[in-house]
mmCIF file of C-alpha atoms in Angstrom:
data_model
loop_
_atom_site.group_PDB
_atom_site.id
_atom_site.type_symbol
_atom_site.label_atom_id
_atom_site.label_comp_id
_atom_site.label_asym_id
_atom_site.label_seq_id
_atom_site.Cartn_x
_atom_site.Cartn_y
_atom_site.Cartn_z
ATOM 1 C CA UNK A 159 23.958 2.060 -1.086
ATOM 2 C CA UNK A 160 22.495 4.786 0.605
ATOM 3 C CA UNK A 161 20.222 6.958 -0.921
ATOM 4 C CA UNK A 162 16.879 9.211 -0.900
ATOM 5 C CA UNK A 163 13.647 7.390 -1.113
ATOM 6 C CA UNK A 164 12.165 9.732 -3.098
ATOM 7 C CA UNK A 165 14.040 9.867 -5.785
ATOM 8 C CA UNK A 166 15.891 6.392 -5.816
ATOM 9 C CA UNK A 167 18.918 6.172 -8.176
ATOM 10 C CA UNK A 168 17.817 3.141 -10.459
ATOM 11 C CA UNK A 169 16.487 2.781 -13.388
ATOM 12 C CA UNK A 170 12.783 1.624 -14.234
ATOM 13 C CA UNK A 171 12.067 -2.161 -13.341
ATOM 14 C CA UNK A 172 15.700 -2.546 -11.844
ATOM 15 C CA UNK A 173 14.905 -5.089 -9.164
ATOM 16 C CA UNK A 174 12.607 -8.245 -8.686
ATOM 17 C CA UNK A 175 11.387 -7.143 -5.546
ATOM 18 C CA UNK A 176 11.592 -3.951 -3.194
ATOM 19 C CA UNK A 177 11.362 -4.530 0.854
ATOM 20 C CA UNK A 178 10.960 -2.209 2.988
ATOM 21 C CA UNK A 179 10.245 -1.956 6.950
ATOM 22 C CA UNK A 180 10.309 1.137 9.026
ATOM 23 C CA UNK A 181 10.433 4.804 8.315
ATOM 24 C CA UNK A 182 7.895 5.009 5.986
ATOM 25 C CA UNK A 183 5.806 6.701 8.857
ATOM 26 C CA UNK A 184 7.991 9.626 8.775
ATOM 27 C CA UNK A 185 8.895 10.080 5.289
ATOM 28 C CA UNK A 186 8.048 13.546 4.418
ATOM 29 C CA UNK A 187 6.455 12.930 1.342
ATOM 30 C CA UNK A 188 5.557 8.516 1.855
ATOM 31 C CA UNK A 189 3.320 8.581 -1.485
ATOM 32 C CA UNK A 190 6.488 9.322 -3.556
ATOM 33 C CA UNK A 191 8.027 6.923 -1.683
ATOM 34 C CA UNK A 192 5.895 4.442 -2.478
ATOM 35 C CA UNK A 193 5.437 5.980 -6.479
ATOM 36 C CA UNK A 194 9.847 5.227 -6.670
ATOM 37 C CA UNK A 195 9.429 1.584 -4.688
ATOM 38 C CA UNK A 196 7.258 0.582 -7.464
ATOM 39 C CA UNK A 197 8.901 2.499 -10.583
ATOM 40 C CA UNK A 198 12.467 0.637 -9.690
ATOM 41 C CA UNK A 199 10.626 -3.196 -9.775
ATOM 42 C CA UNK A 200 9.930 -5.172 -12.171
ATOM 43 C CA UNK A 201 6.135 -5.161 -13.344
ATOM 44 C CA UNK A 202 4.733 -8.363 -11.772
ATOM 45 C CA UNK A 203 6.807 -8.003 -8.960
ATOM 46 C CA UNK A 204 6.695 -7.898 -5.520
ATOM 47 C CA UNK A 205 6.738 -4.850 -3.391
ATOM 48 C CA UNK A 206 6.772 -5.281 0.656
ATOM 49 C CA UNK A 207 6.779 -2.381 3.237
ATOM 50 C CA UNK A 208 5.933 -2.707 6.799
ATOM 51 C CA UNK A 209 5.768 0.151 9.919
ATOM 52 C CA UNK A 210 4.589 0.784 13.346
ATOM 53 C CA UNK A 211 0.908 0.758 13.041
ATOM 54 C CA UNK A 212 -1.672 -1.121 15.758
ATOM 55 C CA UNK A 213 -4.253 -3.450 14.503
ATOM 56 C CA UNK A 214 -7.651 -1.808 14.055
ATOM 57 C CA UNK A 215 -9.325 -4.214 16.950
ATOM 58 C CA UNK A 216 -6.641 -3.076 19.106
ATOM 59 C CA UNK A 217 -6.810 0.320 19.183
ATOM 60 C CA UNK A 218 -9.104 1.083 22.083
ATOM 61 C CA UNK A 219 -7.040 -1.256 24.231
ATOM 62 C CA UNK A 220 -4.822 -1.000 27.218
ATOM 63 C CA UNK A 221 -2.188 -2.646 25.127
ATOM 64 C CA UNK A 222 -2.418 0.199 22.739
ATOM 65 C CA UNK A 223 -2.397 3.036 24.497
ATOM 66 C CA UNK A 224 0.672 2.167 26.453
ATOM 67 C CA UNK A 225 2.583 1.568 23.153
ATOM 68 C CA UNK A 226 1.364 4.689 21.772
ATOM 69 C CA UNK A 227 2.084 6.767 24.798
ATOM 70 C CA UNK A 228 5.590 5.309 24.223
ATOM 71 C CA UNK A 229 5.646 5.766 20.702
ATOM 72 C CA UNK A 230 2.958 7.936 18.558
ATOM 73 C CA UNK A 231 3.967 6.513 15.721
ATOM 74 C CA UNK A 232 2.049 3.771 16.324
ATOM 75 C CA UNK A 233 -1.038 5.596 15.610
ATOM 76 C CA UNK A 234 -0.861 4.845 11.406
ATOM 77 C CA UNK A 235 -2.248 3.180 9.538
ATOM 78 C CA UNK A 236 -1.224 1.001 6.641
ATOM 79 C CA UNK A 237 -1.294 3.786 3.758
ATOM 80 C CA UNK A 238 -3.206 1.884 1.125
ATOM 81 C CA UNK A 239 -4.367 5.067 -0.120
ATOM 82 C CA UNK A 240 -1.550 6.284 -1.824
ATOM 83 C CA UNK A 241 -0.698 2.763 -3.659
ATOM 84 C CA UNK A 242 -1.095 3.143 -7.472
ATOM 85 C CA UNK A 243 -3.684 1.666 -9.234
ATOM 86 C CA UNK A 244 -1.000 -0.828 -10.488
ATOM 87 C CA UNK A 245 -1.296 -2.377 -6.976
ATOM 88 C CA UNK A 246 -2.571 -6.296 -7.749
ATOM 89 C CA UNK A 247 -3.615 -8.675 -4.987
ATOM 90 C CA UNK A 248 -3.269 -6.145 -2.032
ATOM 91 C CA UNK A 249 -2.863 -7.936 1.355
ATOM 92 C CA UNK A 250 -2.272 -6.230 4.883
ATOM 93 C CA UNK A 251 -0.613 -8.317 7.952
ATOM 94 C CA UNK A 252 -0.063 -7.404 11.447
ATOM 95 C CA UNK A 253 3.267 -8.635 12.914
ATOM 96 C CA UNK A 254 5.005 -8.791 16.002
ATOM 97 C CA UNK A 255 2.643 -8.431 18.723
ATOM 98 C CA UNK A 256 -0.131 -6.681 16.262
ATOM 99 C CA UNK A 257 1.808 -3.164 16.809
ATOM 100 C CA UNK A 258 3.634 -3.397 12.986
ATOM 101 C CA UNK A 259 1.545 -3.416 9.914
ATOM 102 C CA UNK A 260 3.121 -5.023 6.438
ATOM 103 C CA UNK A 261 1.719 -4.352 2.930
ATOM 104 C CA UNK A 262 2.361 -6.794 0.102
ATOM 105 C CA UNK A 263 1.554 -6.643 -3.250
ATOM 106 C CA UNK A 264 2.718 -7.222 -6.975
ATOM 107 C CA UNK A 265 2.968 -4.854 -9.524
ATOM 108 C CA UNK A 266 1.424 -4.740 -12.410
ATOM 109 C CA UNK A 267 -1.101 -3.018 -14.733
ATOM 110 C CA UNK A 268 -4.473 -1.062 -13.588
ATOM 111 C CA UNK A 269 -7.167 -3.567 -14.161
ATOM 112 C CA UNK A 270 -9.038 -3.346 -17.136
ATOM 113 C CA UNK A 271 -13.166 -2.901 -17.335
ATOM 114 C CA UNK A 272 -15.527 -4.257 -19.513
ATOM 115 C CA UNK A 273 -17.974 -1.042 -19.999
ATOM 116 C CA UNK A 274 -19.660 -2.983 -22.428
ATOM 117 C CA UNK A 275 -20.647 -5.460 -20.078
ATOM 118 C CA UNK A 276 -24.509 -6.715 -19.866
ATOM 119 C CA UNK A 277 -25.990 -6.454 -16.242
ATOM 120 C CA UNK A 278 -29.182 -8.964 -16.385
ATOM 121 C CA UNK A 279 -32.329 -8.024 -14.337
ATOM 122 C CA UNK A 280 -35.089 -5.415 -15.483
ATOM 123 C CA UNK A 281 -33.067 -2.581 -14.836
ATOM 124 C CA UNK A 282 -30.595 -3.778 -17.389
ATOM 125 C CA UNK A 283 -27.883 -1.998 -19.688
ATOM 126 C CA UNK A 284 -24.862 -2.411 -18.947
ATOM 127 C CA UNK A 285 -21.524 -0.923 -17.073
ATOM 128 C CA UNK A 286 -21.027 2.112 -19.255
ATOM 129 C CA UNK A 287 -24.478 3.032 -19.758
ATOM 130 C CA UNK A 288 -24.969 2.951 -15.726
ATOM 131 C CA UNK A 289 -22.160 4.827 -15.083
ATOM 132 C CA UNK A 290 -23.394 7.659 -17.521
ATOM 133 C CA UNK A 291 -26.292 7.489 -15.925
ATOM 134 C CA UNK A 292 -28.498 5.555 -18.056
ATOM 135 C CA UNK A 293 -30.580 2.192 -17.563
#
């Protein structure tokens, strides 16, 4: 089936897992793309997406310069940014020659936080109270 990535035809937590390589450089709008990938899985499942992108210790290298002068769009970046905060157990690969990045990651619920939480030493209180700038 073909359709827009932005607005994907299913219905919430359709599939068990959503793949995707390539093209997510130069979607126009790649955080909605992302937002719909993880709407149409299942929570707890896994979400995979993968583009041109050179691996950070290459990227002052010979071998990188002649792949981006043949191709800028291997100038990004894996786009962690614009993952939700449902994103669990984030991991980044590079594949094929370092010049392709691939996300993978499950989705799930935003992490919960203890506020309440005691932080020992003689500074003390606790999460909350630190964060409202207390203790």
């Amino acid at each position: 089936q073909v359709a827009d990535v932005h607005n994907l035809p299913f219905d919430n937590e359709t599939f068990d897992c959503v793949f995707h390589f390539g093209a997510l450089n130069t979607f126009h709008d790649p955080q909605r793309a992302i937002h719909e990938m993880e709407r149409v899985v299942k929570s707890g499942s896994r979400i995979i997406v993968g583009d041109e992108g050179i691996a950070p210790w290459l990227r002052d290298t010979r071998y990188a310069r002649i792949l981006i002068s043949a191709n800028p769009l291997y100038l990004n970046t894996p786009p962690l940014h614009l993952l939700s905060p449902n994103a669990l157990g984030v991991n980044v690969r590079w594949l094929l020659g370092n010049a392709f990045y691939l996300i993978h990651y499950h989705n799930g619920r935003p992490p919960k936080l203890n506020e309440s939480l005691k932080i020992p030493g003689p500074r003390g209180g606790t999460l909350g109270t630190r964060f409202r700038g207390g203790a």
